[in-house]
Amino acid sequence: NPGLHKVEGKDWDYELVFVVSAFNYNPGKVEIPKGSKVKIIATSRDVVHGFEIAQTNVNMMIEPGHISTFVKTFDKKGEYLLLCNEYCGTGHADMKSNIKVVDQ
């Protein structure tokens, strides 16, 4: 189920689920409360994709049939570009999403 989900009883505050497919990140835009510790969970429906959140240390390879995870605390307010850094076809350059960190 793609999107940001509040969790209880874990070492993190939210789970952010991405389903990646040809030239698309689902969800395309996400708002995260500042200071939140987030477990990013991602998988691909088709081919290998990259998953890089600019200006952070988040960088994963997303492979079909596998689930990739990364835990990140978003403690700086602002907008972060999520992009594919692994060539995946003709629409690769347009494959983007936006993560916005906002005050709670």
PDB file of N, CA and C in Angstrom:
ATOM      1  N   ASN A   1       0.846  -1.175   0.000  1.00  0.00           N
ATOM      2  CA  ASN A   1       0.000   0.000   0.000  1.00  0.00           C
ATOM      3  C   ASN A   1       0.897   1.246   0.000  1.00  0.00           C
ATOM      4  N   PRO A   2       1.131   1.877  -1.140  1.00  0.00           N
ATOM      5  CA  PRO A   2       2.036   3.029  -1.237  1.00  0.00           C
ATOM      6  C   PRO A   2       1.572   4.200  -0.380  1.00  0.00           C
ATOM      7  N   GLY A   3       2.546   4.934   0.159  1.00  0.00           N
ATOM      8  CA  GLY A   3       2.252   6.131   0.929  1.00  0.00           C
ATOM      9  C   GLY A   3       2.926   6.108   2.287  1.00  0.00           C
ATOM     10  N   LEU A   4       2.643   7.153   3.070  1.00  0.00           N
ATOM     11  CA  LEU A   4       3.211   7.330   4.403  1.00  0.00           C
ATOM     12  C   LEU A   4       2.222   6.800   5.428  1.00  0.00           C
ATOM     13  N   HIS A   5       2.705   5.907   6.301  1.00  0.00           N
ATOM     14  CA  HIS A   5       1.838   5.270   7.283  1.00  0.00           C
ATOM     15  C   HIS A   5       2.453   5.404   8.679  1.00  0.00           C
ATOM     16  N   LYS A   6       1.684   5.949   9.628  1.00  0.00           N
ATOM     17  CA  LYS A   6       2.112   6.054  11.026  1.00  0.00           C
ATOM     18  C   LYS A   6       2.154   4.653  11.619  1.00  0.00           C
ATOM     19  N   VAL A   7       3.217   4.349  12.388  1.00  0.00           N
ATOM     20  CA  VAL A   7       3.339   3.035  13.022  1.00  0.00           C
ATOM     21  C   VAL A   7       3.541   3.206  14.521  1.00  0.00           C
ATOM     22  N   GLU A   8       3.171   2.198  15.274  1.00  0.00           N
ATOM     23  CA  GLU A   8       3.327   2.190  16.728  1.00  0.00           C
ATOM     24  C   GLU A   8       4.198   1.002  17.118  1.00  0.00           C
ATOM     25  N   GLY A   9       4.957   1.152  18.187  1.00  0.00           N
ATOM     26  CA  GLY A   9       5.727   0.040  18.722  1.00  0.00           C
ATOM     27  C   GLY A   9       6.948  -0.367  17.908  1.00  0.00           C
ATOM     28  N   LYS A  10       7.432   0.513  17.055  1.00  0.00           N
ATOM     29  CA  LYS A  10       8.634   0.244  16.249  1.00  0.00           C
ATOM     30  C   LYS A  10       9.718   1.236  16.643  1.00  0.00           C
ATOM     31  N   ASP A  11      10.911   1.067  16.091  1.00  0.00           N
ATOM     32  CA  ASP A  11      12.003   2.008  16.326  1.00  0.00           C
ATOM     33  C   ASP A  11      11.900   3.239  15.433  1.00  0.00           C
ATOM     34  N   TRP A  12      10.871   3.321  14.615  1.00  0.00           N
ATOM     35  CA  TRP A  12      10.668   4.457  13.723  1.00  0.00           C
ATOM     36  C   TRP A  12       9.221   4.915  13.851  1.00  0.00           C
ATOM     37  N   ASP A  13       8.955   6.165  13.393  1.00  0.00           N
ATOM     38  CA  ASP A  13       7.634   6.777  13.529  1.00  0.00           C
ATOM     39  C   ASP A  13       6.689   6.450  12.384  1.00  0.00           C
ATOM     40  N   TYR A  14       7.262   6.336  11.172  1.00  0.00           N
ATOM     41  CA  TYR A  14       6.450   6.129   9.969  1.00  0.00           C
ATOM     42  C   TYR A  14       7.101   5.076   9.077  1.00  0.00           C
ATOM     43  N   GLU A  15       6.274   4.461   8.244  1.00  0.00           N
ATOM     44  CA  GLU A  15       6.760   3.647   7.136  1.00  0.00           C
ATOM     45  C   GLU A  15       6.316   4.347   5.858  1.00  0.00           C
ATOM     46  N   LEU A  16       7.260   4.566   4.959  1.00  0.00           N
ATOM     47  CA  LEU A  16       6.986   5.210   3.679  1.00  0.00           C
ATOM     48  C   LEU A  16       7.190   4.163   2.593  1.00  0.00           C
ATOM     49  N   VAL A  17       6.092   3.735   1.992  1.00  0.00           N
ATOM     50  CA  VAL A  17       6.116   2.645   1.013  1.00  0.00           C
ATOM     51  C   VAL A  17       6.062   3.224  -0.395  1.00  0.00           C
ATOM     52  N   PHE A  18       7.035   2.823  -1.218  1.00  0.00           N
ATOM     53  CA  PHE A  18       7.073   3.197  -2.634  1.00  0.00           C
ATOM     54  C   PHE A  18       6.969   1.958  -3.499  1.00  0.00           C
ATOM     55  N   VAL A  19       6.129   2.039  -4.526  1.00  0.00           N
ATOM     56  CA  VAL A  19       6.102   1.030  -5.574  1.00  0.00           C
ATOM     57  C   VAL A  19       6.614   1.730  -6.826  1.00  0.00           C
ATOM     58  N   VAL A  20       7.700   1.198  -7.370  1.00  0.00           N
ATOM     59  CA  VAL A  20       8.399   1.829  -8.488  1.00  0.00           C
ATOM     60  C   VAL A  20       8.124   1.038  -9.758  1.00  0.00           C
ATOM     61  N   SER A  21       7.853   1.754 -10.846  1.00  0.00           N
ATOM     62  CA  SER A  21       7.668   1.115 -12.149  1.00  0.00           C
ATOM     63  C   SER A  21       8.142   2.087 -13.219  1.00  0.00           C
ATOM     64  N   ALA A  22       8.058   1.674 -14.456  1.00  0.00           N
ATOM     65  CA  ALA A  22       8.605   2.452 -15.572  1.00  0.00           C
ATOM     66  C   ALA A  22       8.300   3.944 -15.448  1.00  0.00           C
ATOM     67  N   PHE A  23       9.336   4.693 -15.119  1.00  0.00           N
ATOM     68  CA  PHE A  23       9.324   6.150 -15.108  1.00  0.00           C
ATOM     69  C   PHE A  23       8.349   6.744 -14.086  1.00  0.00           C
ATOM     70  N   ASN A  24       8.105   6.003 -13.002  1.00  0.00           N
ATOM     71  CA  ASN A  24       7.111   6.439 -12.030  1.00  0.00           C
ATOM     72  C   ASN A  24       7.455   5.962 -10.622  1.00  0.00           C
ATOM     73  N   TYR A  25       7.363   6.893  -9.671  1.00  0.00           N
ATOM     74  CA  TYR A  25       7.401   6.546  -8.254  1.00  0.00           C
ATOM     75  C   TYR A  25       5.979   6.725  -7.720  1.00  0.00           C
ATOM     76  N   ASN A  26       5.477   5.745  -7.020  1.00  0.00           N
ATOM     77  CA  ASN A  26       4.166   5.858  -6.401  1.00  0.00           C
ATOM     78  C   ASN A  26       4.349   5.719  -4.899  1.00  0.00           C
ATOM     79  N   PRO A  27       4.125   6.778  -4.125  1.00  0.00           N
ATOM     80  CA  PRO A  27       3.481   8.045  -4.441  1.00  0.00           C
ATOM     81  C   PRO A  27       4.431   9.038  -5.124  1.00  0.00           C
ATOM     82  N   GLY A  28       3.828   9.987  -5.841  1.00  0.00           N
ATOM     83  CA  GLY A  28       4.607  11.009  -6.546  1.00  0.00           C
ATOM     84  C   GLY A  28       5.030  12.155  -5.655  1.00  0.00           C
ATOM     85  N   LYS A  29       4.262  12.408  -4.578  1.00  0.00           N
ATOM     86  CA  LYS A  29       4.581  13.468  -3.624  1.00  0.00           C
ATOM     87  C   LYS A  29       4.238  12.970  -2.229  1.00  0.00           C
ATOM     88  N   VAL A  30       5.077  13.347  -1.263  1.00  0.00           N
ATOM     89  CA  VAL A  30       4.869  12.939   0.123  1.00  0.00           C
ATOM     90  C   VAL A  30       5.219  14.101   1.044  1.00  0.00           C
ATOM     91  N   GLU A  31       4.434  14.288   2.103  1.00  0.00           N
ATOM     92  CA  GLU A  31       4.772  15.239   3.156  1.00  0.00           C
ATOM     93  C   GLU A  31       5.092  14.462   4.421  1.00  0.00           C
ATOM     94  N   ILE A  32       6.238  14.779   5.031  1.00  0.00           N
ATOM     95  CA  ILE A  32       6.708  14.103   6.236  1.00  0.00           C
ATOM     96  C   ILE A  32       6.894  15.152   7.332  1.00  0.00           C
ATOM     97  N   PRO A  33       6.384  14.900   8.540  1.00  0.00           N
ATOM     98  CA  PRO A  33       6.609  15.842   9.635  1.00  0.00           C
ATOM     99  C   PRO A  33       8.095  15.907  10.004  1.00  0.00           C
ATOM    100  N   LYS A  34       8.589  17.122  10.196  1.00  0.00           N
ATOM    101  CA  LYS A  34       9.984  17.341  10.581  1.00  0.00           C
ATOM    102  C   LYS A  34      10.299  16.589  11.870  1.00  0.00           C
ATOM    103  N   GLY A  35      11.469  15.953  11.911  1.00  0.00           N
ATOM    104  CA  GLY A  35      11.907  15.198  13.075  1.00  0.00           C
ATOM    105  C   GLY A  35      11.490  13.744  13.066  1.00  0.00           C
ATOM    106  N   SER A  36      10.732  13.330  12.067  1.00  0.00           N
ATOM    107  CA  SER A  36      10.247  11.956  11.999  1.00  0.00           C
ATOM    108  C   SER A  36      11.331  10.991  11.559  1.00  0.00           C
ATOM    109  N   LYS A  37      11.359   9.833  12.221  1.00  0.00           N
ATOM    110  CA  LYS A  37      12.223   8.735  11.803  1.00  0.00           C
ATOM    111  C   LYS A  37      11.366   7.835  10.909  1.00  0.00           C
ATOM    112  N   VAL A  38      11.821   7.642   9.672  1.00  0.00           N
ATOM    113  CA  VAL A  38      11.015   6.973   8.650  1.00  0.00           C
ATOM    114  C   VAL A  38      11.738   5.750   8.114  1.00  0.00           C
ATOM    115  N   LYS A  39      11.026   4.636   8.056  1.00  0.00           N
ATOM    116  CA  LYS A  39      11.544   3.457   7.366  1.00  0.00           C
ATOM    117  C   LYS A  39      10.990   3.496   5.946  1.00  0.00           C
ATOM    118  N   ILE A  40      11.885   3.677   4.980  1.00  0.00           N
ATOM    119  CA  ILE A  40      11.503   3.702   3.570  1.00  0.00           C
ATOM    120  C   ILE A  40      11.521   2.259   3.075  1.00  0.00           C
ATOM    121  N   ILE A  41      10.425   1.845   2.453  1.00  0.00           N
ATOM    122  CA  ILE A  41      10.274   0.491   1.929  1.00  0.00           C
ATOM    123  C   ILE A  41       9.941   0.629   0.447  1.00  0.00           C
ATOM    124  N   ALA A  42      10.718  -0.019  -0.426  1.00  0.00           N
ATOM    125  CA  ALA A  42      10.490   0.149  -1.867  1.00  0.00           C
ATOM    126  C   ALA A  42      10.693  -1.154  -2.612  1.00  0.00           C
ATOM    127  N   THR A  43       9.916  -1.307  -3.676  1.00  0.00           N
ATOM    128  CA  THR A  43      10.062  -2.443  -4.579  1.00  0.00           C
ATOM    129  C   THR A  43       9.743  -1.992  -5.998  1.00  0.00           C
ATOM    130  N   SER A  44      10.174  -2.769  -6.975  1.00  0.00           N
ATOM    131  CA  SER A  44       9.954  -2.457  -8.391  1.00  0.00           C
ATOM    132  C   SER A  44       8.999  -3.470  -9.005  1.00  0.00           C
ATOM    133  N   ARG A  45       8.171  -2.988  -9.914  1.00  0.00           N
ATOM    134  CA  ARG A  45       7.255  -3.864 -10.642  1.00  0.00           C
ATOM    135  C   ARG A  45       7.838  -4.377 -11.955  1.00  0.00           C
ATOM    136  N   ASP A  46       8.940  -3.758 -12.440  1.00  0.00           N
ATOM    137  CA  ASP A  46       9.391  -4.127 -13.780  1.00  0.00           C
ATOM    138  C   ASP A  46      10.887  -4.377 -13.885  1.00  0.00           C
ATOM    139  N   VAL A  47      11.704  -3.341 -13.823  1.00  0.00           N
ATOM    140  CA  VAL A  47      13.145  -3.471 -14.018  1.00  0.00           C
ATOM    141  C   VAL A  47      13.883  -2.871 -12.822  1.00  0.00           C
ATOM    142  N   VAL A  48      15.205  -2.916 -12.850  1.00  0.00           N
ATOM    143  CA  VAL A  48      16.017  -2.309 -11.799  1.00  0.00           C
ATOM    144  C   VAL A  48      15.916  -0.784 -11.905  1.00  0.00           C
ATOM    145  N   HIS A  49      15.684  -0.145 -10.756  1.00  0.00           N
ATOM    146  CA  HIS A  49      15.630   1.314 -10.678  1.00  0.00           C
ATOM    147  C   HIS A  49      16.549   1.770  -9.558  1.00  0.00           C
ATOM    148  N   GLY A  50      16.979   3.013  -9.648  1.00  0.00           N
ATOM    149  CA  GLY A  50      17.701   3.632  -8.557  1.00  0.00           C
ATOM    150  C   GLY A  50      16.733   4.414  -7.691  1.00  0.00           C
ATOM    151  N   PHE A  51      17.156   4.692  -6.466  1.00  0.00           N
ATOM    152  CA  PHE A  51      16.308   5.414  -5.521  1.00  0.00           C
ATOM    153  C   PHE A  51      17.230   6.308  -4.706  1.00  0.00           C
ATOM    154  N   GLU A  52      17.355   7.553  -5.128  1.00  0.00           N
ATOM    155  CA  GLU A  52      18.248   8.497  -4.458  1.00  0.00           C
ATOM    156  C   GLU A  52      17.456   9.729  -4.042  1.00  0.00           C
ATOM    157  N   ILE A  53      17.565  10.087  -2.765  1.00  0.00           N
ATOM    158  CA  ILE A  53      16.960  11.324  -2.283  1.00  0.00           C
ATOM    159  C   ILE A  53      18.092  12.342  -2.196  1.00  0.00           C
ATOM    160  N   ALA A  54      18.037  13.321  -3.091  1.00  0.00           N
ATOM    161  CA  ALA A  54      19.103  14.323  -3.184  1.00  0.00           C
ATOM    162  C   ALA A  54      19.297  15.027  -1.847  1.00  0.00           C
ATOM    163  N   GLN A  55      20.533  15.373  -1.544  1.00  0.00           N
ATOM    164  CA  GLN A  55      20.948  16.083  -0.337  1.00  0.00           C
ATOM    165  C   GLN A  55      20.787  15.236   0.929  1.00  0.00           C
ATOM    166  N   THR A  56      20.706  13.907   0.768  1.00  0.00           N
ATOM    167  CA  THR A  56      20.653  12.990   1.909  1.00  0.00           C
ATOM    168  C   THR A  56      21.586  11.822   1.614  1.00  0.00           C
ATOM    169  N   ASN A  57      21.671  10.895   2.559  1.00  0.00           N
ATOM    170  CA  ASN A  57      22.473   9.696   2.338  1.00  0.00           C
ATOM    171  C   ASN A  57      21.612   8.516   1.881  1.00  0.00           C
ATOM    172  N   VAL A  58      20.375   8.778   1.485  1.00  0.00           N
ATOM    173  CA  VAL A  58      19.481   7.711   1.014  1.00  0.00           C
ATOM    174  C   VAL A  58      19.812   7.389  -0.435  1.00  0.00           C
ATOM    175  N   ASN A  59      20.233   6.143  -0.670  1.00  0.00           N
ATOM    176  CA  ASN A  59      20.588   5.691  -2.012  1.00  0.00           C
ATOM    177  C   ASN A  59      20.443   4.175  -2.042  1.00  0.00           C
ATOM    178  N   MET A  60      19.456   3.689  -2.798  1.00  0.00           N
ATOM    179  CA  MET A  60      19.189   2.253  -2.856  1.00  0.00           C
ATOM    180  C   MET A  60      19.036   1.800  -4.303  1.00  0.00           C
ATOM    181  N   MET A  61      19.260   0.522  -4.508  1.00  0.00           N
ATOM    182  CA  MET A  61      18.966  -0.131  -5.777  1.00  0.00           C
ATOM    183  C   MET A  61      17.644  -0.866  -5.574  1.00  0.00           C
ATOM    184  N   ILE A  62      16.672  -0.602  -6.437  1.00  0.00           N
ATOM    185  CA  ILE A  62      15.354  -1.213  -6.318  1.00  0.00           C
ATOM    186  C   ILE A  62      15.222  -2.281  -7.405  1.00  0.00           C
ATOM    187  N   GLU A  63      15.065  -3.529  -6.968  1.00  0.00           N
ATOM    188  CA  GLU A  63      15.020  -4.654  -7.896  1.00  0.00           C
ATOM    189  C   GLU A  63      13.643  -5.309  -7.881  1.00  0.00           C
ATOM    190  N   PRO A  64      13.177  -5.772  -9.041  1.00  0.00           N
ATOM    191  CA  PRO A  64      11.888  -6.459  -9.081  1.00  0.00           C
ATOM    192  C   PRO A  64      11.909  -7.715  -8.208  1.00  0.00           C
ATOM    193  N   GLY A  65      10.832  -7.905  -7.469  1.00  0.00           N
ATOM    194  CA  GLY A  65      10.730  -9.097  -6.635  1.00  0.00           C
ATOM    195  C   GLY A  65      11.442  -9.016  -5.304  1.00  0.00           C
ATOM    196  N   HIS A  66      12.093  -7.902  -5.021  1.00  0.00           N
ATOM    197  CA  HIS A  66      12.809  -7.711  -3.757  1.00  0.00           C
ATOM    198  C   HIS A  66      12.312  -6.446  -3.071  1.00  0.00           C
ATOM    199  N   ILE A  67      12.402  -6.425  -1.756  1.00  0.00           N
ATOM    200  CA  ILE A  67      12.033  -5.240  -0.998  1.00  0.00           C
ATOM    201  C   ILE A  67      13.308  -4.624  -0.429  1.00  0.00           C
ATOM    202  N   SER A  68      13.518  -3.351  -0.732  1.00  0.00           N
ATOM    203  CA  SER A  68      14.670  -2.607  -0.213  1.00  0.00           C
ATOM    204  C   SER A  68      14.180  -1.672   0.883  1.00  0.00           C
ATOM    205  N   THR A  69      15.004  -1.508   1.938  1.00  0.00           N
ATOM    206  CA  THR A  69      14.620  -0.623   3.038  1.00  0.00           C
ATOM    207  C   THR A  69      15.780   0.285   3.434  1.00  0.00           C
ATOM    208  N   PHE A  70      15.427   1.408   4.022  1.00  0.00           N
ATOM    209  CA  PHE A  70      16.396   2.375   4.512  1.00  0.00           C
ATOM    210  C   PHE A  70      15.699   3.182   5.605  1.00  0.00           C
ATOM    211  N   VAL A  71      16.338   3.370   6.739  1.00  0.00           N
ATOM    212  CA  VAL A  71      15.759   4.167   7.825  1.00  0.00           C
ATOM    213  C   VAL A  71      16.466   5.521   7.865  1.00  0.00           C
ATOM    214  N   LYS A  72      15.661   6.579   7.860  1.00  0.00           N
ATOM    215  CA  LYS A  72      16.189   7.951   7.783  1.00  0.00           C
ATOM    216  C   LYS A  72      15.374   8.859   8.687  1.00  0.00           C
ATOM    217  N   THR A  73      16.059   9.709   9.461  1.00  0.00           N
ATOM    218  CA  THR A  73      15.380  10.741  10.233  1.00  0.00           C
ATOM    219  C   THR A  73      15.411  12.028   9.416  1.00  0.00           C
ATOM    220  N   PHE A  74      14.240  12.569   9.148  1.00  0.00           N
ATOM    221  CA  PHE A  74      14.123  13.806   8.377  1.00  0.00           C
ATOM    222  C   PHE A  74      14.041  14.971   9.361  1.00  0.00           C
ATOM    223  N   ASP A  75      15.211  15.527   9.702  1.00  0.00           N
ATOM    224  CA  ASP A  75      15.267  16.567  10.720  1.00  0.00           C
ATOM    225  C   ASP A  75      15.478  17.965  10.161  1.00  0.00           C
ATOM    226  N   LYS A  76      15.486  18.102   8.841  1.00  0.00           N
ATOM    227  CA  LYS A  76      15.663  19.405   8.214  1.00  0.00           C
ATOM    228  C   LYS A  76      14.465  19.693   7.309  1.00  0.00           C
ATOM    229  N   LYS A  77      13.773  20.782   7.609  1.00  0.00           N
ATOM    230  CA  LYS A  77      12.616  21.194   6.823  1.00  0.00           C
ATOM    231  C   LYS A  77      13.036  21.552   5.404  1.00  0.00           C
ATOM    232  N   GLY A  78      12.196  21.232   4.420  1.00  0.00           N
ATOM    233  CA  GLY A  78      12.476  21.578   3.036  1.00  0.00           C
ATOM    234  C   GLY A  78      11.922  20.558   2.071  1.00  0.00           C
ATOM    235  N   GLU A  79      12.272  20.737   0.799  1.00  0.00           N
ATOM    236  CA  GLU A  79      11.832  19.825  -0.252  1.00  0.00           C
ATOM    237  C   GLU A  79      13.026  19.039  -0.768  1.00  0.00           C
ATOM    238  N   TYR A  80      12.808  17.751  -0.952  1.00  0.00           N
ATOM    239  CA  TYR A  80      13.860  16.847  -1.398  1.00  0.00           C
ATOM    240  C   TYR A  80      13.409  16.128  -2.667  1.00  0.00           C
ATOM    241  N   LEU A  81      14.280  16.119  -3.642  1.00  0.00           N
ATOM    242  CA  LEU A  81      14.002  15.464  -4.907  1.00  0.00           C
ATOM    243  C   LEU A  81      14.394  13.994  -4.824  1.00  0.00           C
ATOM    244  N   LEU A  82      13.465  13.130  -5.174  1.00  0.00           N
ATOM    245  CA  LEU A  82      13.727  11.697  -5.275  1.00  0.00           C
ATOM    246  C   LEU A  82      13.884  11.395  -6.753  1.00  0.00           C
ATOM    247  N   LEU A  83      15.009  10.773  -7.110  1.00  0.00           N
ATOM    248  CA  LEU A  83      15.242  10.492  -8.518  1.00  0.00           C
ATOM    249  C   LEU A  83      15.825   9.111  -8.724  1.00  0.00           C
ATOM    250  N   CYS A  84      15.669   8.632  -9.944  1.00  0.00           N
ATOM    251  CA  CYS A  84      16.202   7.332 -10.344  1.00  0.00           C
ATOM    252  C   CYS A  84      17.623   7.552 -10.848  1.00  0.00           C
ATOM    253  N   ASN A  85      18.598   6.905 -10.208  1.00  0.00           N
ATOM    254  CA  ASN A  85      19.991   7.060 -10.620  1.00  0.00           C
ATOM    255  C   ASN A  85      20.529   5.807 -11.305  1.00  0.00           C
ATOM    256  N   GLU A  86      19.617   4.977 -11.810  1.00  0.00           N
ATOM    257  CA  GLU A  86      19.985   3.773 -12.566  1.00  0.00           C
ATOM    258  C   GLU A  86      19.182   3.817 -13.862  1.00  0.00           C
ATOM    259  N   TYR A  87      19.885   3.888 -15.005  1.00  0.00           N
ATOM    260  CA  TYR A  87      19.178   4.009 -16.287  1.00  0.00           C
ATOM    261  C   TYR A  87      18.163   2.882 -16.446  1.00  0.00           C
ATOM    262  N   CYS A  88      16.905   3.265 -16.726  1.00  0.00           N
ATOM    263  CA  CYS A  88      15.818   2.278 -16.790  1.00  0.00           C
ATOM    264  C   CYS A  88      15.003   2.362 -18.072  1.00  0.00           C
ATOM    265  N   GLY A  89      15.432   3.156 -19.032  1.00  0.00           N
ATOM    266  CA  GLY A  89      14.716   3.252 -20.300  1.00  0.00           C
ATOM    267  C   GLY A  89      14.586   4.692 -20.759  1.00  0.00           C
ATOM    268  N   THR A  90      13.809   4.892 -21.813  1.00  0.00           N
ATOM    269  CA  THR A  90      13.742   6.196 -22.474  1.00  0.00           C
ATOM    270  C   THR A  90      13.160   7.318 -21.615  1.00  0.00           C
ATOM    271  N   GLY A  91      12.315   7.012 -20.651  1.00  0.00           N
ATOM    272  CA  GLY A  91      11.733   8.038 -19.793  1.00  0.00           C
ATOM    273  C   GLY A  91      12.485   8.235 -18.491  1.00  0.00           C
ATOM    274  N   HIS A  92      13.666   7.648 -18.394  1.00  0.00           N
ATOM    275  CA  HIS A  92      14.454   7.676 -17.161  1.00  0.00           C
ATOM    276  C   HIS A  92      14.671   9.091 -16.618  1.00  0.00           C
ATOM    277  N   ALA A  93      14.999  10.032 -17.463  1.00  0.00           N
ATOM    278  CA  ALA A  93      15.321  11.397 -17.025  1.00  0.00           C
ATOM    279  C   ALA A  93      14.128  12.106 -16.390  1.00  0.00           C
ATOM    280  N   ASP A  94      12.914  11.645 -16.677  1.00  0.00           N
ATOM    281  CA  ASP A  94      11.708  12.266 -16.134  1.00  0.00           C
ATOM    282  C   ASP A  94      11.184  11.560 -14.886  1.00  0.00           C
ATOM    283  N   MET A  95      11.896  10.550 -14.412  1.00  0.00           N
ATOM    284  CA  MET A  95      11.440   9.753 -13.270  1.00  0.00           C
ATOM    285  C   MET A  95      11.829  10.445 -11.969  1.00  0.00           C
ATOM    286  N   LYS A  96      10.839  11.084 -11.336  1.00  0.00           N
ATOM    287  CA  LYS A  96      11.097  11.871 -10.138  1.00  0.00           C
ATOM    288  C   LYS A  96       9.911  11.782  -9.178  1.00  0.00           C
ATOM    289  N   SER A  97      10.177  12.090  -7.938  1.00  0.00           N
ATOM    290  CA  SER A  97       9.152  12.270  -6.922  1.00  0.00           C
ATOM    291  C   SER A  97       9.632  13.383  -6.006  1.00  0.00           C
ATOM    292  N   ASN A  98       8.747  13.863  -5.138  1.00  0.00           N
ATOM    293  CA  ASN A  98       9.086  14.965  -4.256  1.00  0.00           C
ATOM    294  C   ASN A  98       8.713  14.612  -2.823  1.00  0.00           C
ATOM    295  N   ILE A  99       9.658  14.815  -1.918  1.00  0.00           N
ATOM    296  CA  ILE A  99       9.410  14.620  -0.489  1.00  0.00           C
ATOM    297  C   ILE A  99       9.534  15.984   0.175  1.00  0.00           C
ATOM    298  N   LYS A 100       8.486  16.382   0.854  1.00  0.00           N
ATOM    299  CA  LYS A 100       8.461  17.673   1.523  1.00  0.00           C
ATOM    300  C   LYS A 100       8.433  17.437   3.031  1.00  0.00           C
ATOM    301  N   VAL A 101       9.422  17.982   3.731  1.00  0.00           N
ATOM    302  CA  VAL A 101       9.494  17.878   5.182  1.00  0.00           C
ATOM    303  C   VAL A 101       8.910  19.168   5.756  1.00  0.00           C
ATOM    304  N   VAL A 102       7.859  19.014   6.568  1.00  0.00           N
ATOM    305  CA  VAL A 102       7.107  20.167   7.060  1.00  0.00           C
ATOM    306  C   VAL A 102       7.084  20.174   8.591  1.00  0.00           C
ATOM    307  N   ASP A 103       6.827  21.356   9.171  1.00  0.00           N
ATOM    308  CA  ASP A 103       6.647  21.464  10.619  1.00  0.00           C
ATOM    309  C   ASP A 103       5.431  20.639  11.022  1.00  0.00           C
ATOM    310  N   GLN A 104       5.511  20.040  12.204  1.00  0.00           N
ATOM    311  CA  GLN A 104       4.398  19.205  12.668  1.00  0.00           C
ATOM    312  C   GLN A 104       3.202  20.022  13.061  1.00  0.00           C
TER     313      GLN A 104
END
